[in-house]
Short mmCIF file of C-alpha atoms in Angstrom, two decimals:
data_model
loop_
_atom_site.label_atom_id
_atom_site.label_comp_id
_atom_site.label_asym_id
_atom_site.label_seq_id
_atom_site.Cartn_x
_atom_site.Cartn_y
_atom_site.Cartn_z
CA UNK A 60 151.49 172.89 129.30
CA UNK A 61 148.33 171.04 130.42
CA UNK A 62 147.29 170.67 134.02
CA UNK A 63 145.72 167.93 136.08
CA UNK A 64 142.39 169.36 137.19
CA UNK A 65 141.24 166.34 139.19
CA UNK A 66 142.41 162.88 140.14
CA UNK A 67 141.06 160.01 142.16
CA UNK A 68 141.40 156.29 142.56
CA UNK A 69 139.59 153.31 144.06
CA UNK A 70 141.55 150.56 145.82
CA UNK A 71 141.16 148.02 148.58
CA UNK A 72 141.18 150.96 151.03
CA UNK A 73 138.53 153.02 149.26
CA UNK A 74 138.87 156.31 147.41
CA UNK A 75 141.98 158.38 146.85
CA UNK A 76 141.98 160.15 150.20
CA UNK A 77 141.50 156.89 152.11
CA UNK A 78 144.24 155.23 150.06
CA UNK A 79 146.61 158.10 150.83
CA UNK A 80 145.82 157.80 154.54
CA UNK A 81 146.48 154.04 154.48
CA UNK A 82 149.82 154.54 152.74
CA UNK A 83 150.99 157.21 155.17
CA UNK A 84 149.93 154.96 158.08
CA UNK A 85 151.89 152.05 156.58
CA UNK A 86 148.86 149.76 156.30
CA UNK A 87 148.69 146.67 154.09
CA UNK A 88 145.39 145.88 152.37
CA UNK A 89 146.12 142.21 151.58
CA UNK A 90 143.35 139.72 152.42
CA UNK A 91 144.18 136.00 152.66
CA UNK A 92 142.49 133.43 150.48
CA UNK A 93 140.78 130.47 152.07
CA UNK A 94 143.05 127.44 152.43
CA UNK A 95 141.56 125.56 149.48
CA UNK A 96 141.93 128.47 147.04
CA UNK A 97 145.45 129.25 148.26
CA UNK A 98 146.49 125.64 147.72
CA UNK A 99 144.90 125.46 144.29
CA UNK A 100 146.45 128.71 143.00
CA UNK A 101 149.66 128.68 145.08
CA UNK A 102 148.79 132.31 145.90
CA UNK A 103 148.17 133.34 149.48
CA UNK A 104 146.24 136.60 149.21
CA UNK A 105 144.85 139.40 147.10
CA UNK A 106 144.05 143.10 147.62
CA UNK A 107 140.30 143.26 146.92
CA UNK A 108 137.87 146.15 146.69
CA UNK A 109 135.04 145.43 149.09
CA UNK A 110 131.51 145.03 147.81
CA UNK A 111 129.86 143.23 144.97
CA UNK A 112 131.39 140.02 143.65
CA UNK A 113 129.20 139.58 140.57
CA UNK A 114 129.86 140.54 136.98
CA UNK A 115 130.74 143.98 135.71
CA UNK A 116 132.88 145.05 138.66
CA UNK A 117 135.68 146.67 136.67
CA UNK A 118 133.20 148.71 134.61
CA UNK A 119 131.40 149.85 137.76
CA UNK A 120 134.66 150.93 139.41
CA UNK A 121 135.63 152.79 136.25
CA UNK A 122 132.31 154.63 136.22
CA UNK A 123 132.73 155.51 139.91
CA UNK A 124 136.13 157.17 139.48
CA UNK A 125 135.06 158.92 136.28
CA UNK A 126 132.04 160.51 137.97
CA UNK A 127 134.12 161.58 140.97
CA UNK A 128 136.95 163.09 138.91
CA UNK A 129 134.58 164.85 136.51
CA UNK A 130 132.61 166.36 139.38
CA UNK A 131 135.80 167.58 141.08
CA UNK A 132 137.01 169.25 137.87
CA UNK A 133 133.60 170.64 136.92
CA UNK A 134 133.49 168.73 133.63
CA UNK A 135 130.28 168.82 131.62
CA UNK A 136 130.61 166.44 128.67
CA UNK A 137 127.45 167.85 127.10
CA UNK A 138 129.01 171.33 126.81
CA UNK A 139 132.71 170.53 126.37
CA UNK A 140 134.53 168.28 123.93
CA UNK A 141 135.47 165.47 126.29
CA UNK A 142 137.45 162.40 125.26
CA UNK A 143 138.08 159.50 127.65
CA UNK A 144 141.11 157.25 127.20
CA UNK A 145 140.88 154.03 129.19
CA UNK A 146 143.95 151.95 130.02
CA UNK A 147 143.57 148.36 131.12
CA UNK A 148 145.56 145.18 131.34
CA UNK A 149 142.79 142.62 131.53
CA UNK A 150 139.63 144.51 130.57
CA UNK A 151 136.80 142.38 132.00
CA UNK A 152 138.52 139.01 131.83
CA UNK A 153 137.12 138.14 135.26
CA UNK A 154 133.63 138.22 133.74
CA UNK A 155 134.70 135.95 130.87
CA UNK A 156 136.06 133.48 133.42
CA UNK A 157 132.75 133.46 135.28
CA UNK A 158 130.76 132.90 132.11
CA UNK A 159 133.08 130.03 131.21
CA UNK A 160 132.73 128.45 134.65
CA UNK A 161 128.94 128.83 134.49
CA UNK A 162 128.92 127.46 130.92
CA UNK A 163 126.72 130.33 129.77
CA UNK A 164 127.03 132.53 126.65
CA UNK A 165 129.31 135.53 126.99
CA UNK A 166 127.65 138.81 125.89
CA UNK A 167 130.63 140.36 124.14
CA UNK A 168 129.00 143.80 123.91
CA UNK A 169 129.17 144.06 127.71
CA UNK A 170 132.93 143.54 127.82
CA UNK A 171 133.90 146.90 126.34
CA UNK A 172 134.15 149.85 128.71
CA UNK A 173 132.50 152.25 126.26
CA UNK A 174 128.97 151.81 127.58
CA UNK A 175 130.10 152.30 131.19
CA UNK A 176 132.00 155.47 130.28
CA UNK A 177 129.08 156.95 128.33
CA UNK A 178 126.68 156.21 131.18
CA UNK A 179 129.01 157.91 133.66
CA UNK A 180 129.70 160.95 131.43
CA UNK A 181 126.73 161.52 129.11
CA UNK A 182 127.76 163.44 126.02
CA UNK A 183 131.37 162.25 125.91
CA UNK A 184 132.70 162.61 122.35
CA UNK A 185 134.88 159.52 122.12
CA UNK A 186 136.07 156.57 124.19
CA UNK A 187 139.44 154.97 123.40
CA UNK A 188 140.62 151.81 125.14
CA UNK A 189 144.28 150.78 125.39
CA UNK A 190 145.33 147.34 126.62
CA UNK A 191 149.01 148.00 127.33
CA UNK A 192 149.66 145.61 130.20
CA UNK A 193 150.76 147.11 133.52
CA UNK A 194 151.67 150.50 132.04
CA UNK A 195 148.31 150.99 130.30
CA UNK A 196 147.29 153.90 132.51
CA UNK A 197 150.52 155.72 131.72
CA UNK A 198 149.93 155.32 128.00
CA UNK A 199 146.36 156.56 128.44
CA UNK A 200 147.70 159.65 130.21
CA UNK A 201 150.21 160.30 127.42
CA UNK A 202 147.43 160.17 124.81
CA UNK A 203 145.19 162.39 126.96
CA UNK A 204 147.95 165.01 127.09
CA UNK A 205 148.44 164.78 123.32
CA UNK A 206 144.71 165.32 122.71
CA UNK A 207 144.64 168.45 124.85
CA UNK A 208 147.86 169.91 123.47
CA UNK A 209 146.74 169.27 119.88
CA UNK A 210 143.39 170.95 120.50
CA UNK A 211 141.49 167.75 119.73
CA UNK A 212 139.67 167.88 123.08
CA UNK A 213 138.70 170.58 125.56
CA UNK A 214 139.09 168.01 128.31
CA UNK A 215 140.72 164.58 128.15
CA UNK A 216 140.26 162.06 130.92
CA UNK A 217 142.80 159.29 131.38
CA UNK A 218 141.19 156.43 133.27
CA UNK A 219 141.99 152.82 134.08
CA UNK A 220 140.42 149.81 135.72
CA UNK A 221 141.35 146.20 136.41
CA UNK A 222 140.22 143.41 138.69
CA UNK A 223 142.09 140.32 139.81
CA UNK A 224 141.39 137.23 137.71
CA UNK A 225 141.80 133.53 138.42
CA UNK A 226 144.00 133.02 135.37
CA UNK A 227 146.44 135.81 136.31
CA UNK A 228 146.61 134.62 139.89
CA UNK A 229 147.27 131.07 138.72
CA UNK A 230 150.11 132.39 136.54
CA UNK A 231 151.62 134.17 139.57
CA UNK A 232 151.38 130.93 141.54
CA UNK A 233 153.18 128.99 138.83
CA UNK A 234 156.35 131.07 139.21
CA UNK A 235 156.33 131.28 143.01
CA UNK A 236 158.22 128.89 145.29
CA UNK A 237 155.52 129.27 147.92
CA UNK A 238 152.30 131.26 148.25
CA UNK A 239 152.95 134.98 148.68
CA UNK A 240 151.12 136.53 151.63
CA UNK A 241 151.86 140.20 150.86
CA UNK A 242 153.86 142.33 148.44
CA UNK A 243 157.20 143.62 149.77
CA UNK A 244 158.68 146.08 147.25
CA UNK A 245 162.49 146.39 147.34
CA UNK A 246 162.76 143.98 150.28
CA UNK A 247 165.31 141.16 150.19
CA UNK A 248 162.74 138.83 151.80
CA UNK A 249 160.14 139.46 149.08
CA UNK A 250 158.41 136.38 147.68
CA UNK A 251 156.57 137.83 144.70
CA UNK A 252 153.74 140.02 143.50
CA UNK A 253 150.01 139.86 144.25
CA UNK A 254 147.12 141.37 142.31
CA UNK A 255 144.97 144.19 143.61
CA UNK A 256 141.64 145.52 142.38
CA UNK A 257 141.90 149.10 141.25
CA UNK A 258 140.56 151.98 139.18
CA UNK A 259 141.69 155.57 138.72
CA UNK A 260 140.87 158.68 136.70
CA UNK A 261 142.91 161.82 135.91
CA UNK A 262 141.33 164.89 134.27
CA UNK A 263 143.68 166.73 131.90
CA UNK A 264 142.84 170.27 130.73
CA UNK A 265 144.57 173.26 129.13
CA UNK A 266 146.07 175.58 131.71
CA UNK A 267 143.75 178.40 130.64
CA UNK A 268 140.55 176.44 131.36
CA UNK A 269 138.81 177.73 134.50
CA UNK A 270 138.78 175.27 137.35
CA UNK A 271 141.13 173.43 139.69
CA UNK A 272 144.84 173.15 138.91
CA UNK A 273 146.32 170.38 141.02
CA UNK A 274 149.58 169.82 139.15
CA UNK A 275 151.34 170.51 135.88
CA UNK A 276 151.44 167.45 133.64
CA UNK A 277 154.87 167.90 132.07
CA UNK A 278 155.28 164.76 129.98
CA UNK A 279 155.04 160.99 129.78
CA UNK A 280 157.99 159.20 128.24
CA UNK A 281 157.32 155.90 126.46
CA UNK A 282 159.31 152.94 125.25
CA UNK A 283 158.61 149.43 123.99
CA UNK A 284 161.74 147.30 124.03
CA UNK A 285 160.18 143.85 123.39
CA UNK A 286 163.36 142.22 124.72
CA UNK A 287 161.44 139.50 126.58
CA UNK A 288 157.83 138.45 127.03
CA UNK A 289 157.80 139.18 130.76
CA UNK A 290 161.27 140.10 132.08
CA UNK A 291 162.05 143.82 132.50
CA UNK A 292 164.92 145.42 130.60
CA UNK A 293 166.94 148.26 132.11
CA UNK A 294 167.49 149.75 128.65
CA UNK A 295 163.76 150.09 128.07
CA UNK A 296 163.24 151.63 131.50
CA UNK A 297 165.99 154.20 131.03
CA UNK A 298 164.75 155.10 127.55
CA UNK A 299 161.29 155.90 128.93
CA UNK A 300 162.83 158.00 131.73
CA UNK A 301 165.04 159.96 129.34
CA UNK A 302 162.18 160.41 126.90
CA UNK A 303 160.06 161.96 129.67
CA UNK A 304 162.88 164.29 130.71
CA UNK A 305 163.51 165.34 127.11
CA UNK A 306 159.83 166.04 126.44
CA UNK A 307 159.53 167.96 129.72
CA UNK A 308 162.80 169.89 129.18
CA UNK A 309 163.95 168.93 132.67
CA UNK A 310 167.21 167.57 134.07
CA UNK A 311 167.37 164.19 135.77
CA UNK A 312 169.10 165.74 138.78
CA UNK A 313 165.97 167.82 139.44
CA UNK A 314 163.76 164.76 140.12
CA UNK A 315 163.11 164.85 143.87
CA UNK A 316 160.56 162.03 144.20
CA UNK A 317 160.07 158.74 142.34
CA UNK A 318 156.86 156.74 142.69
CA UNK A 319 158.36 153.43 141.61
CA UNK A 320 156.73 150.50 139.84
CA UNK A 321 158.04 148.34 142.71
CA UNK A 322 156.40 144.95 142.14
CA UNK A 323 158.29 143.06 144.83
CA UNK A 324 159.58 140.56 142.27
CA UNK A 325 163.07 139.14 141.81
CA UNK A 326 163.60 140.85 138.45
CA UNK A 327 161.71 144.16 138.56
CA UNK A 328 163.05 145.67 141.76
CA UNK A 329 166.80 145.28 141.09
CA UNK A 330 166.32 146.40 137.48
CA UNK A 331 164.33 149.47 138.50
CA UNK A 332 167.00 150.41 141.05
CA UNK A 333 169.64 150.13 138.33
CA UNK A 334 167.58 152.35 135.99
CA UNK A 335 167.23 155.03 138.70
CA UNK A 336 170.98 154.96 139.25
CA UNK A 337 171.80 155.12 135.53
CA UNK A 338 169.52 158.08 134.81
CA UNK A 339 169.04 160.14 137.99
CA UNK A 340 172.02 159.27 140.20
CA UNK A 341 174.34 159.54 137.21
CA UNK A 342 173.20 163.17 136.88
CA UNK A 343 173.94 163.83 140.58
CA UNK A 344 170.30 163.42 141.61
CA UNK A 345 169.20 161.71 144.83
CA UNK A 346 165.41 161.37 144.89
CA UNK A 347 163.22 159.87 147.56
CA UNK A 348 161.75 156.62 146.21
CA UNK A 349 158.44 155.12 147.28
CA UNK A 350 156.15 152.39 145.94
CA UNK A 351 152.47 151.57 146.40
CA UNK A 352 152.03 147.86 145.77
CA UNK A 353 152.89 146.74 149.31
CA UNK A 354 149.76 148.56 150.42
CA UNK A 355 147.33 148.10 147.51
CA UNK A 356 148.76 145.21 145.46
CA UNK A 357 149.49 145.30 141.74
CA UNK A 358 146.48 146.97 140.16
CA UNK A 359 147.60 145.98 136.64
CA UNK A 360 146.53 148.54 134.05
CA UNK A 361 145.43 150.97 136.76
CA UNK A 362 148.85 150.98 138.48
CA UNK A 363 150.27 154.02 136.64
CA UNK A 364 147.28 156.25 137.37
CA UNK A 365 147.10 155.07 140.98
CA UNK A 366 150.71 156.24 141.19
CA UNK A 367 149.84 159.57 139.58
CA UNK A 368 147.02 160.12 142.07
CA UNK A 369 149.40 159.57 144.99
CA UNK A 370 152.07 161.73 143.35
CA UNK A 371 149.63 164.64 142.96
CA UNK A 372 148.53 164.35 146.58
CA UNK A 373 152.15 164.27 147.65
CA UNK A 374 152.95 167.38 145.63
CA UNK A 375 150.11 169.28 147.26
CA UNK A 376 150.85 168.08 150.79
CA UNK A 377 154.64 168.19 150.56
CA UNK A 378 154.99 164.58 151.73
CA UNK A 379 156.00 161.17 150.41
CA UNK A 380 154.47 157.99 151.93
CA UNK A 381 156.66 155.03 152.91
CA UNK A 382 157.08 151.76 151.03
CA UNK A 383 154.66 149.49 152.89
CA UNK A 384 156.16 146.08 153.61
CA UNK A 385 159.77 147.20 153.35
CA UNK A 386 161.85 145.99 156.29
CA UNK A 387 165.16 144.80 154.91
CA UNK A 388 166.14 146.53 151.63
CA UNK A 389 167.65 144.33 148.94
CA UNK A 390 171.34 144.68 148.18
CA UNK A 391 170.68 146.13 144.72
CA UNK A 392 168.91 149.08 146.38
CA UNK A 393 172.09 150.23 148.09
CA UNK A 394 172.36 153.98 147.55
CA UNK A 395 168.69 154.31 146.53
CA UNK A 396 166.92 156.55 149.07
CA UNK A 397 163.85 154.44 149.83
CA UNK A 398 161.15 155.95 152.05
CA UNK A 399 160.82 153.65 155.05
CA UNK A 400 158.58 153.34 158.12
CA UNK A 401 157.00 156.81 157.99
CA UNK A 402 156.34 159.62 155.49
CA UNK A 403 159.06 162.14 154.71
CA UNK A 404 158.51 165.84 154.12
CA UNK A 405 159.49 166.91 150.61
CA UNK A 406 158.33 170.35 149.44
CA UNK A 407 156.45 170.18 146.16
CA UNK A 408 158.94 169.48 143.41
CA UNK A 409 159.58 167.44 140.28
CA UNK A 410 158.02 163.98 140.73
CA UNK A 411 158.42 160.92 138.50
CA UNK A 412 155.93 158.05 138.26
CA UNK A 413 157.22 154.75 136.81
CA UNK A 414 155.12 152.03 135.23
CA UNK A 415 156.56 149.04 133.38
CA UNK A 416 154.60 146.27 131.67
CA UNK A 417 155.05 142.83 130.16
CA UNK A 418 156.81 142.91 126.82
CA UNK A 419 158.74 146.03 127.79
CA UNK A 420 155.78 148.41 127.45
CA UNK A 421 157.02 151.30 129.61
CA UNK A 422 155.62 154.69 130.65
CA UNK A 423 157.23 157.31 132.89
CA UNK A 424 155.31 160.47 133.86
CA UNK A 425 156.75 163.76 135.19
CA UNK A 426 154.71 166.15 137.33
CA UNK A 427 155.33 169.52 138.97
CA UNK A 428 153.25 171.63 141.37
CA UNK A 429 150.77 173.95 139.73
CA UNK A 430 151.42 177.63 140.32
#
């Protein structure tokens, strides 16, 4: 069974420790657009990472989290066989948009994350990029685990990065009745999702490798239902959950914490509640359920690994942060034990991280405390 030797993320609040602190404090990182942009996009806000606004942001954030996670785990890519698997939803689409607006040629060789990864971790053996929508980070983690368990890598790093783009924000605005000011997961007064900038990295190693052991990476269950281009399907969600439990040889009733996908949308939140009931409640389980997007926005392909980073911190601290923005739970969440207003104490136990993407590309990860 592999272990997570290091994990970090970068969000609108900063690094992983600052993001954890913001979540436990119940803070929202949304920043409003100016009136002209809000009117043009029909989107009221975003969850941005502070700093540079020029090209190459996603690659820079990816390099930042890779360096931090590798340093924490003591990874030396020149001496160990290190493979990096990058999950992303949009790659560097924001850069393509800027080149198009500036009417300048687009240097395609700068759009792949390979050069950024190799600069951050000199000596890395291979870089694999997956573009699996909003569950891309979960799929990257599944492949990283496979590489370690198969002996194809001494160390595998699952990483992810995405930045908000004009085209995605315009799409969000097209399906909203009015501009959304903040994400409210599982709230009956929710008005829709908002994008957040984000990057994350998780170092996966064999249990016998010397170094930190933050959590056991039990399994990631996958499914691809392709029922609809964008709408979630409860069957696909439950298949990914059951696949994770089967791979991990665990019972659904033993899941004590769920870090939900929780997009604050009309379709995802009720469907995710139904999936939790059908798999975990049906097996007499009653987990605490939290979600991150009210605090940090939807970080697209990085969402799964942002959730894993928070899950690992929660396992080590014995706490679960609240769902930021949740005031009035939706009717479909009746019976689902949502974490509200303040953190709850939960001794380190089996934790599930959900991530669901467009086209029914689903990934569900199970973690336990490391001994």
